[in-house]
């Protein structure tokens, strides 16, 4: 590797990681004031555990992320199977467009469009009477499913088609083939897709802000409203907990995937 | 022949169901909502809940349907300079951020492909961790660094480079920094995917035939990574144009971005029809980049 590439790699990673380390560092700062170091303290972590507002929002975010990820795996896996295994059918190019557009769609557009949909549903169908966890889950399921498609799709392409063909030749219906043959083989990528969807949903501020209702303030919404007012050490502590736990989960997943890959070869 | 016959068998019902479920889901919860935005962008804002006048009203006395379809929201976008400036500045900021992200991300992606297999996985993991970490938190981290009593100013004053703290937060600089920082992983991952597929012997052949490293890069490596460049740039540019969190937390009042304008129109002014018109125009601007991205996706998944 040339020297230039090494330096840019090092500089790039420093740029990506130093801000996070500074954030973690200051979450242990006893002083409330800015960059002044007032000694080591875990005071802010203790305060978090007593903050009912934060605990409530975290619980709502967990529920939303759990349900959205589960929905996204179902929708996303079906969509990936359609794209990889179903060959040509009428409306295929529109379908692949529908599935990939949410990956890049600006969040404010997704957010406002779903809110207007829910408002009109309420008018014509009488549901949802009030926006809340259910509406956020529908919104998150849709945009995170697009990411699940990416993960599952790449696994399906790498997968040997002959097993599914054998199952079909032996008289299994597409449903039986799907549930008894395809799903068990792609299970690891379903787990990875679920985790990815969970994290994306847990992190989302903008779409949740549009589709939530009274009493369904998610954790990012609460953090945003706190951050808008001032930088506070308890947000540093909260952010540290989120960053560290997400990193641990991703690292564990990556090691798992790596081991899996090695076994196959 | 067998495949042809299967079209008429009972199996095709199963196939239709498998296609139908995700298809209908995305039609209802992705495409249909966009048409509602279009519809609302033609209606009037009223003080009610929801604050939108119906597009058609039934007049009981005359027994006729009255259309209240309005183009006024779009007229409003043209009349008030604020919107035009916000669109232009969003495109400008997104464009240059994408360019900077590409310039930083390309050598990083290339460097990762040149590492040995084991190290590659570790480096990729290092790129993916920030990708998965909350955008809100990563942007928030910069507030603590950039503000007047933040890390940078404290260090600079301590070593005596400056006497007075300099204003870094709520500037255009902070916005560029935030966007490049937040979207860098989105650039590196597709670039890596494209560069990794490349046949390394081609590069060796070019070098053996006497091409300088620069010529070999320009004639072999770069052309073969165009798909990654397009995908990465679109993954950064499109969301960046409509970005809300970064301008809201790092940008100042003077740095206009359309995502933030839409948000304020919606939440602060409660003018949903104007917010919808803002969204429709944004979508119209982004439709070509989005189609470029989709073409790229279709091509790379067809391989």
Coordinates of C-alpha atoms in Angstrom, one line a residue:
Chain A
X1 CA 0.0 0.0 0.0
X2 CA 1.4 3.4 -0.9
X3 CA 2.2 5.9 1.7
X4 CA -0.5 8.3 0.5
X5 CA -3.1 5.6 0.9
X6 CA -1.9 4.7 4.4
X7 CA -2.0 8.3 5.5
X8 CA -5.5 9.0 4.0
X9 CA -6.8 5.9 5.7
X10 CA -5.4 6.9 9.0
X11 CA -6.6 10.5 8.7
X12 CA -10.0 9.4 7.5
X13 CA -10.5 7.1 10.5
X14 CA -9.3 9.7 12.9
X15 CA -11.9 12.1 11.5
X16 CA -14.6 9.5 11.9
X17 CA -13.7 8.4 15.4
X18 CA -12.2 11.3 17.3
X19 CA -15.5 13.2 17.8
X20 CA -17.1 10.0 19.2
X21 CA -14.2 9.6 21.6
X22 CA -14.4 13.2 22.7
X23 CA -18.1 12.7 23.4
X24 CA -17.4 9.6 25.5
X25 CA -14.6 11.3 27.3
X26 CA -16.8 14.2 28.4
X27 CA -19.6 12.0 29.6
X28 CA -17.4 11.3 32.5
X29 CA -16.7 14.9 33.2
X30 CA -17.8 16.1 36.7
X31 CA -18.0 19.7 35.5
X32 CA -21.1 20.8 33.8
X33 CA -19.3 23.5 31.8
X34 CA -18.2 22.8 28.3
X35 CA -14.7 21.6 27.6
X36 CA -13.4 22.3 31.1
X37 CA -12.3 19.1 32.8
X38 CA -13.7 18.9 36.4
X39 CA -12.5 15.5 37.3
X40 CA -13.8 12.0 36.7
X41 CA -17.4 11.2 37.6
X42 CA -20.1 8.8 36.7
X43 CA -22.7 11.1 38.2
X44 CA -24.5 11.7 34.8
X45 CA -25.0 8.0 34.3
X46 CA -26.7 7.7 37.7
X47 CA -28.9 10.6 36.8
X48 CA -30.0 8.9 33.6
X49 CA -31.4 5.9 35.5
X50 CA -33.6 8.2 37.6
X51 CA -34.9 10.2 34.7
X52 CA -38.3 8.8 34.1
X53 CA -38.8 10.8 30.9
X54 CA -35.7 9.2 29.3
X55 CA -36.6 5.7 30.5
X56 CA -40.1 6.0 29.0
X57 CA -38.8 7.3 25.7
X58 CA -36.1 4.5 25.6
X59 CA -38.9 1.9 26.2
X60 CA -41.0 3.4 23.4
X61 CA -38.0 3.3 21.0
X62 CA -37.3 -0.3 21.9
X63 CA -40.9 -1.4 21.2
X64 CA -41.0 0.6 18.0
X65 CA -37.6 -0.8 16.8
X66 CA -38.5 -4.4 17.8
X67 CA -41.8 -4.3 15.9
X68 CA -40.5 -2.4 12.9
X69 CA -37.5 -4.8 12.5
X70 CA -39.8 -7.8 12.6
X71 CA -42.1 -6.3 10.0
X72 CA -39.2 -5.2 7.9
X73 CA -37.7 -8.7 7.8
X74 CA -41.0 -10.2 6.6
X75 CA -41.6 -7.5 3.9
X76 CA -37.9 -7.1 3.0
X77 CA -37.3 -10.9 2.6
X78 CA -40.3 -11.4 0.4
X79 CA -39.2 -8.4 -1.7
X80 CA -35.7 -9.8 -2.0
X81 CA -37.1 -13.2 -3.0
X82 CA -39.3 -11.6 -5.6
X83 CA -36.3 -9.6 -7.1
X84 CA -33.9 -12.5 -7.1
X85 CA -36.0 -15.6 -7.7
X86 CA -39.2 -14.6 -9.5
X87 CA -37.7 -13.8 -12.8
X88 CA -39.6 -11.5 -15.1
X89 CA -43.2 -10.5 -14.2
X90 CA -45.3 -7.5 -15.1
X91 CA -44.4 -4.5 -13.1
X92 CA -41.0 -5.8 -12.1
X93 CA -39.0 -2.7 -12.9
X94 CA -41.5 -0.5 -11.0
X95 CA -41.2 -2.9 -8.1
X96 CA -37.5 -2.7 -8.0
X97 CA -37.8 1.1 -8.2
X98 CA -40.2 1.1 -5.3
X99 CA -37.9 -1.0 -3.2
X100 CA -34.8 0.9 -3.8
X101 CA -36.1 4.5 -3.6
X102 CA -36.6 4.5 0.2
X103 CA -32.8 4.0 0.5
X104 CA -32.1 7.6 -0.7
X105 CA -35.4 9.4 -0.2
X106 CA -34.9 12.4 2.0
X107 CA -36.4 11.7 5.4
X108 CA -38.5 14.9 5.5
X109 CA -40.3 13.7 2.4
X110 CA -40.9 10.2 3.7
X111 CA -42.1 11.7 7.0
X112 CA -44.5 14.3 5.6
X113 CA -45.9 11.9 3.0
X114 CA -46.7 9.1 5.6
X115 CA -48.3 11.6 7.9
X116 CA -50.6 12.8 5.2
X117 CA -51.4 9.2 4.3
X118 CA -52.4 8.5 8.0
X119 CA -54.5 11.6 8.2
X120 CA -56.4 10.6 5.1
X121 CA -56.8 7.0 6.3
X122 CA -58.3 8.4 9.5
X123 CA -60.8 10.3 7.4
X124 CA -61.8 7.5 5.1
X125 CA -61.2 4.4 7.1
X126 CA -61.5 5.7 10.7
X127 CA -58.0 4.4 11.4
X128 CA -55.7 5.4 12.9
X129 CA -57.7 7.5 15.4
X130 CA -54.5 8.8 16.9
X131 CA -51.0 8.6 15.7
X132 CA -48.6 6.7 18.0
X133 CA -46.5 3.6 18.2
X134 CA -48.5 1.8 15.4
X135 CA -48.0 4.6 12.9
X136 CA -44.3 5.0 13.6
X137 CA -43.9 1.2 13.2
X138 CA -45.6 1.2 9.8
X139 CA -43.4 4.1 8.7
X140 CA -40.2 2.5 10.0
X141 CA -41.1 -0.9 8.6
X142 CA -41.3 0.6 5.2
X143 CA -38.0 2.4 5.1
X144 CA -36.0 -0.2 7.0
X145 CA -37.4 -3.0 4.7
X146 CA -35.5 -1.4 1.8
X147 CA -32.3 -2.0 3.8
X148 CA -33.3 -5.6 4.6
X149 CA -33.8 -6.2 0.9
X150 CA -30.1 -5.2 0.3
X151 CA -28.8 -7.6 2.9
X152 CA -31.0 -10.6 1.9
X153 CA -30.7 -10.0 -1.8
X154 CA -26.9 -10.3 -1.8
X155 CA -27.2 -13.6 0.2
X156 CA -29.8 -15.0 -2.3
X157 CA -27.5 -14.2 -5.3
X158 CA -24.7 -16.1 -3.7
X159 CA -27.0 -19.0 -2.9
X160 CA -27.1 -22.2 -5.0
X161 CA -30.4 -22.3 -6.8
X162 CA -30.4 -26.0 -7.2
X163 CA -31.7 -26.8 -3.7
X164 CA -34.9 -24.7 -4.3
X165 CA -35.3 -26.3 -7.8
X166 CA -34.9 -29.8 -6.3
X167 CA -37.6 -28.9 -3.8
X168 CA -39.9 -27.7 -6.5
X169 CA -39.3 -30.7 -8.6
X170 CA -40.2 -33.0 -5.7
X171 CA -43.6 -31.3 -5.7
X172 CA -43.3 -28.6 -3.0
X173 CA -45.4 -25.5 -3.6
X174 CA -43.5 -22.2 -3.7
X175 CA -44.6 -21.5 -0.1
X176 CA -43.3 -24.8 1.1
X177 CA -40.1 -24.3 -0.8
X178 CA -39.7 -20.9 0.6
X179 CA -40.3 -21.8 4.3
X180 CA -38.7 -25.2 4.4
X181 CA -35.7 -24.6 2.1
X182 CA -34.9 -21.0 1.4
X183 CA -35.6 -19.5 4.9
X184 CA -33.4 -21.9 6.9
X185 CA -30.5 -21.3 4.5
X186 CA -30.7 -17.5 4.6
X187 CA -31.5 -17.4 8.3
X188 CA -28.1 -15.7 9.2
X189 CA -28.8 -12.8 6.8
X190 CA -32.3 -12.5 8.1
X191 CA -30.8 -12.0 11.6
X192 CA -28.4 -9.4 10.2
X193 CA -31.2 -7.7 8.4
X194 CA -33.3 -7.6 11.5
X195 CA -30.5 -6.1 13.6
X196 CA -29.9 -3.5 10.9
X197 CA -33.5 -2.6 10.7
X198 CA -33.7 -2.4 14.5
X199 CA -30.8 0.0 14.7
X200 CA -32.1 2.2 11.9
X201 CA -35.5 2.4 13.5
X202 CA -34.0 3.1 17.0
X203 CA -31.9 5.9 15.5
X204 CA -34.5 7.7 13.5
X205 CA -35.5 11.2 14.4
X206 CA -37.2 12.8 11.4
X207 CA -39.7 10.1 10.2
X208 CA -40.7 9.4 13.8
X209 CA -41.3 13.1 14.5
X210 CA -43.8 13.3 11.6
X211 CA -45.6 10.1 12.4
X212 CA -45.7 10.0 16.2
X213 CA -48.5 11.4 18.3
X214 CA -49.1 12.4 21.8
X215 CA -47.5 10.1 24.3
X216 CA -45.2 8.4 21.8
X217 CA -42.0 10.5 22.1
X218 CA -39.1 8.3 21.0
X219 CA -35.6 8.5 22.4
X220 CA -34.1 10.4 19.5
X221 CA -37.0 12.9 19.7
X222 CA -36.3 13.5 23.3
X223 CA -32.5 13.8 22.7
X224 CA -33.2 16.3 19.9
X225 CA -35.4 18.5 22.1
X226 CA -32.8 18.4 24.9
X227 CA -29.9 19.1 22.5
X228 CA -31.8 22.0 20.8
X229 CA -31.7 23.8 24.2
X230 CA -28.2 23.2 25.4
X231 CA -25.4 20.6 25.4
X232 CA -25.9 18.7 28.6
X233 CA -23.7 16.1 30.3
X234 CA -26.5 13.7 30.8
X235 CA -27.1 13.6 27.0
X236 CA -23.3 12.8 26.6
X237 CA -23.8 9.9 29.0
X238 CA -27.0 8.7 27.2
X239 CA -25.2 9.1 23.8
X240 CA -22.3 7.1 25.1
X241 CA -24.5 4.2 26.2
X242 CA -26.2 4.1 22.8
X243 CA -23.0 4.3 20.8
X244 CA -21.2 1.7 22.9
X245 CA -24.1 -0.8 22.9
X246 CA -24.6 -0.4 19.1
X247 CA -20.9 -0.9 18.5
X248 CA -20.9 -4.1 20.6
X249 CA -23.8 -5.5 18.8
X250 CA -22.4 -4.8 15.3
X251 CA -18.9 -6.1 16.3
X252 CA -20.5 -9.3 17.6
X253 CA -22.6 -9.7 14.4
X254 CA -19.5 -9.1 12.2
X255 CA -17.5 -11.7 14.1
X256 CA -20.4 -14.1 13.8
X257 CA -20.7 -13.5 10.0
X258 CA -16.9 -13.9 9.6
X259 CA -16.9 -17.3 11.4
X260 CA -19.9 -18.4 9.3
X261 CA -18.1 -17.4 6.1
X262 CA -15.0 -19.4 7.2
X263 CA -17.1 -22.5 7.9
X264 CA -18.6 -22.4 4.4
X265 CA -15.2 -22.3 2.7
Chain B
X1 CA -41.8 -26.0 -21.6
X2 CA -42.1 -26.9 -17.9
X3 CA -41.7 -23.3 -16.8
X4 CA -44.3 -22.3 -19.4
X5 CA -46.8 -24.8 -18.0
X6 CA -46.2 -23.7 -14.5
X7 CA -47.7 -20.4 -15.3
X8 CA -51.1 -22.1 -15.5
X9 CA -50.7 -24.4 -12.5
X10 CA -52.0 -23.8 -9.0
X11 CA -48.5 -22.7 -8.1
X12 CA -48.9 -19.3 -9.9
X13 CA -51.3 -18.3 -7.1
X14 CA -48.5 -18.9 -4.6
X15 CA -46.1 -16.9 -6.8
X16 CA -48.7 -14.1 -7.1
X17 CA -49.0 -13.9 -3.3
X18 CA -45.3 -13.8 -2.7
X19 CA -45.0 -10.9 -5.2
X20 CA -48.2 -9.3 -4.1
X21 CA -47.5 -8.8 -0.4
X22 CA -44.4 -6.7 -0.6
X23 CA -45.6 -5.0 -3.8
X24 CA -48.9 -3.8 -2.2
X25 CA -47.0 -2.8 1.0
X26 CA -44.7 -0.5 -0.9
X27 CA -47.4 0.8 -3.1
X28 CA -49.6 1.8 -0.1
X29 CA -46.9 3.0 2.3
X30 CA -44.3 4.4 -0.1
X31 CA -45.9 5.5 -3.4
X32 CA -49.4 6.4 -2.4
X33 CA -48.2 8.8 0.4
X34 CA -46.3 10.7 -2.3
X35 CA -49.5 11.3 -4.2
X36 CA -51.1 12.6 -1.0
X37 CA -48.3 15.1 -0.7
X38 CA -49.1 16.2 -4.3
X39 CA -52.8 16.4 -3.5
X40 CA -52.3 18.4 -0.3
X41 CA -49.9 20.8 -2.1
X42 CA -52.9 22.0 -4.1
X43 CA -55.2 22.7 -1.1
X44 CA -55.6 25.6 1.2
X45 CA -54.3 25.9 4.7
X46 CA -57.0 26.5 7.3
X47 CA -57.0 26.7 11.1
X48 CA -58.3 23.3 12.0
X49 CA -57.1 19.8 12.8
X50 CA -55.7 18.7 10.4
X51 CA -55.0 22.2 9.0
X52 CA -55.9 21.5 5.4
X53 CA -59.1 22.5 3.5
X54 CA -60.7 19.7 1.5
X55 CA -60.0 19.8 -2.2
X56 CA -63.6 19.4 -3.1
X57 CA -66.5 20.8 -1.1
X58 CA -70.1 19.7 -1.5
X59 CA -72.5 22.6 -1.6
X60 CA -75.7 21.4 -0.1
X61 CA -77.9 24.3 -1.4
X62 CA -76.6 24.2 -5.0
X63 CA -76.1 20.5 -4.9
X64 CA -72.8 20.8 -6.7
X65 CA -69.3 19.8 -6.0
X66 CA -67.0 22.9 -5.6
X67 CA -63.4 22.5 -6.3
X68 CA -61.1 24.5 -4.1
X69 CA -57.9 23.4 -5.9
X70 CA -55.3 26.0 -5.5
X71 CA -52.0 26.7 -7.2
X72 CA -51.3 29.4 -4.6
X73 CA -48.9 27.4 -2.6
X74 CA -46.6 27.1 -5.6
X75 CA -47.0 30.7 -6.3
X76 CA -46.0 31.4 -2.8
X77 CA -42.8 29.5 -3.3
X78 CA -41.9 31.6 -6.3
X79 CA -42.9 35.0 -4.7
X80 CA -40.9 34.6 -1.6
X81 CA -37.2 34.5 -2.3
X82 CA -36.5 32.4 0.7
X83 CA -37.6 29.2 -0.9
X84 CA -35.6 29.7 -4.1
X85 CA -32.5 30.6 -2.1
X86 CA -33.0 27.6 0.1
X87 CA -33.2 25.2 -2.8
X88 CA -30.2 26.7 -4.5
X89 CA -28.1 26.6 -1.3
X90 CA -29.2 23.0 -0.5
X91 CA -28.1 21.9 -3.9
X92 CA -24.8 23.8 -3.6
X93 CA -24.1 22.5 -0.2
X94 CA -25.0 18.9 -1.1
X95 CA -23.0 19.1 -4.3
X96 CA -19.8 20.3 -2.7
X97 CA -20.2 18.0 0.4
X98 CA -20.6 15.1 -2.0
X99 CA -17.4 16.1 -3.8
X100 CA -15.4 16.5 -0.6
X101 CA -16.8 13.1 0.7
X102 CA -15.7 11.5 -2.6
X103 CA -12.2 13.0 -2.3
X104 CA -11.8 11.7 1.2
X105 CA -13.6 8.4 0.7
X106 CA -12.0 7.3 -2.5
X107 CA -8.4 6.9 -1.2
X108 CA -9.8 5.3 2.0
X109 CA -11.8 2.7 0.0
X110 CA -8.9 2.0 -2.3
X111 CA -6.6 1.6 0.8
X112 CA -9.0 -0.9 2.3
X113 CA -8.9 -3.0 -0.9
X114 CA -5.1 -3.1 -0.8
X115 CA -5.0 -4.5 2.7
X116 CA -4.8 -8.2 3.3
X117 CA -8.2 -10.1 3.7
X118 CA -8.2 -10.2 7.5
X119 CA -7.3 -6.6 7.9
X120 CA -9.9 -5.7 5.2
X121 CA -12.7 -7.1 7.3
X122 CA -11.5 -5.2 10.4
X123 CA -11.3 -1.9 8.4
X124 CA -14.7 -2.5 6.9
X125 CA -16.1 -3.0 10.3
X126 CA -14.5 0.4 11.3
X127 CA -16.3 2.0 8.4
X128 CA -19.6 0.4 9.3
X129 CA -19.7 1.2 13.0
X130 CA -20.3 5.0 12.4
X131 CA -22.7 4.1 9.6
X132 CA -24.8 2.3 12.2
X133 CA -24.4 4.8 15.0
X134 CA -27.2 7.4 15.3
X135 CA -26.7 10.3 13.0
X136 CA -28.2 12.6 15.7
X137 CA -25.6 11.5 18.2
X138 CA -22.7 11.9 15.8
X139 CA -23.9 15.4 14.8
X140 CA -24.4 16.2 18.4
X141 CA -20.8 15.2 19.1
X142 CA -19.7 18.1 16.9
X143 CA -21.6 20.7 18.9
X144 CA -19.4 20.0 21.9
X145 CA -16.3 20.3 19.7
X146 CA -17.2 23.4 17.7
X147 CA -19.0 25.7 20.2
X148 CA -17.3 28.8 21.6
X149 CA -16.4 27.0 24.9
X150 CA -15.9 23.7 23.0
X151 CA -12.9 21.5 22.5
X152 CA -11.3 23.3 19.5
X153 CA -11.6 26.8 21.0
X154 CA -10.3 25.6 24.4
X155 CA -7.3 24.0 22.9
X156 CA -6.5 26.9 20.5
X157 CA -6.8 29.4 23.4
X158 CA -4.7 27.2 25.7
X159 CA -1.8 27.0 23.2
X160 CA -2.2 30.7 22.5
X161 CA -3.1 30.6 18.8
X162 CA -6.1 32.8 19.5
X163 CA -7.1 35.1 22.3
X164 CA -10.8 35.2 21.6
X165 CA -12.9 32.1 20.9
X166 CA -13.8 31.9 17.2
X167 CA -17.3 31.2 16.0
X168 CA -17.4 27.8 14.4
X169 CA -20.8 26.5 15.3
X170 CA -23.8 27.7 13.2
X171 CA -21.7 28.5 10.2
X172 CA -21.6 27.1 6.7
X173 CA -18.3 25.5 7.5
X174 CA -20.0 23.5 10.3
X175 CA -22.6 22.3 7.9
X176 CA -20.1 21.0 5.4
X177 CA -18.2 19.4 8.2
X178 CA -21.3 17.8 9.5
X179 CA -22.5 16.4 6.2
X180 CA -19.1 15.1 5.1
X181 CA -18.7 13.5 8.5
X182 CA -22.2 12.0 8.6
X183 CA -22.2 10.6 5.1
X184 CA -18.6 9.5 4.6
X185 CA -19.4 5.8 5.4
X186 CA -22.2 5.9 2.7
X187 CA -19.5 6.9 0.2
X188 CA -16.9 4.4 1.3
X189 CA -19.0 1.3 1.3
X190 CA -20.2 1.3 -2.4
X191 CA -16.7 2.5 -3.5
X192 CA -15.2 -0.4 -1.7
X193 CA -17.7 -2.8 -3.3
X194 CA -16.8 -1.6 -6.8
X195 CA -13.0 -1.5 -6.2
X196 CA -12.9 -4.9 -4.6
X197 CA -14.4 -6.6 -7.6
X198 CA -11.6 -5.3 -9.8
X199 CA -9.2 -7.7 -11.4
X200 CA -5.8 -6.8 -9.8
X201 CA -3.8 -8.3 -12.6
X202 CA -5.0 -5.6 -15.0
X203 CA -3.3 -3.0 -12.8
X204 CA -0.2 -5.1 -12.6
X205 CA -0.2 -5.5 -16.4
X206 CA -0.5 -1.7 -16.8
X207 CA 2.5 -1.2 -14.5
X208 CA 4.5 -3.9 -16.2
X209 CA 3.9 -2.2 -19.5
X210 CA 5.5 0.9 -18.1
X211 CA 2.5 3.0 -17.0
X212 CA 3.3 5.4 -14.1
X213 CA 1.2 4.9 -11.0
X214 CA -0.9 7.9 -11.9
X215 CA -1.5 6.8 -15.4
X216 CA -2.3 3.3 -14.3
X217 CA -4.8 4.7 -11.8
X218 CA -6.5 7.0 -14.3
X219 CA -6.7 4.4 -17.1
X220 CA -7.4 1.2 -15.1
X221 CA -8.6 1.7 -11.5
X222 CA -10.7 4.8 -12.0
X223 CA -12.8 3.7 -15.0
X224 CA -13.6 0.4 -13.4
X225 CA -14.9 2.0 -10.2
X226 CA -17.4 4.3 -11.9
X227 CA -20.4 2.3 -10.7
X228 CA -19.2 2.7 -7.1
X229 CA -18.6 6.5 -7.6
X230 CA -22.2 6.9 -9.0
X231 CA -23.8 4.9 -6.2
X232 CA -21.7 6.5 -3.5
X233 CA -22.4 10.1 -4.8
X234 CA -26.1 9.5 -5.1
X235 CA -26.3 7.9 -1.6
X236 CA -24.7 11.2 -0.3
X237 CA -26.1 13.8 -2.5
X238 CA -29.8 12.9 -2.5
X239 CA -30.4 12.7 1.3
X240 CA -28.0 15.6 1.8
X241 CA -30.3 17.9 -0.2
X242 CA -33.2 17.2 2.1
X243 CA -31.1 16.9 5.3
X244 CA -32.7 18.3 8.4
X245 CA -30.7 17.3 11.5
X246 CA -27.4 18.7 10.4
X247 CA -28.6 22.2 9.3
X248 CA -30.8 22.3 12.4
X249 CA -28.0 21.6 14.9
X250 CA -24.8 22.8 13.2
X251 CA -26.1 25.4 10.6
X252 CA -26.9 29.0 11.6
X253 CA -29.9 31.1 10.7
X254 CA -28.2 32.3 7.6
X255 CA -27.3 28.9 6.2
X256 CA -30.6 28.0 4.5
X257 CA -31.4 24.4 3.7
X258 CA -34.7 23.2 2.3
X259 CA -35.2 20.3 4.6
X260 CA -35.1 22.6 7.5
X261 CA -37.5 25.1 5.8
X262 CA -39.9 22.2 5.2
X263 CA -39.7 21.2 8.8
X264 CA -40.3 24.8 10.1
X265 CA -43.2 25.3 7.6
X266 CA -44.7 22.1 8.9
X267 CA -44.1 22.2 12.7
X268 CA -43.7 25.8 13.5
X269 CA -46.0 27.5 11.0
X270 CA -48.3 24.5 10.7
X271 CA -48.7 25.3 7.0
X272 CA -49.0 21.8 5.7
X273 CA -50.0 22.7 2.1
X274 CA -46.9 24.9 1.7
X275 CA -44.7 22.2 3.3
X276 CA -46.2 19.7 0.8
X277 CA -45.4 22.1 -2.1
X278 CA -41.9 22.4 -0.8
X279 CA -41.6 18.6 -0.7
X280 CA -43.0 18.2 -4.3
X281 CA -40.5 20.7 -5.7
X282 CA -37.7 19.0 -3.8
X283 CA -38.8 15.6 -5.3
X284 CA -38.9 17.1 -8.8
X285 CA -35.3 18.3 -8.3
X286 CA -34.2 14.9 -7.1
X287 CA -36.0 12.7 -9.5
X288 CA -33.1 12.5 -12.0
X289 CA -30.5 11.7 -9.3
X290 CA -32.9 9.1 -7.8
X291 CA -33.4 7.5 -11.2
X292 CA -29.6 7.4 -11.8
X293 CA -29.3 5.7 -8.4
X294 CA -32.0 3.1 -9.3
X295 CA -30.4 2.4 -12.6
X296 CA -27.1 1.7 -10.8
X297 CA -28.9 -0.5 -8.3
X298 CA -30.7 -2.5 -11.1
X299 CA -27.4 -2.9 -13.0
X300 CA -25.4 -4.1 -10.0
X301 CA -28.1 -6.5 -8.8
X302 CA -28.4 -7.9 -12.3
X303 CA -24.8 -9.0 -12.3

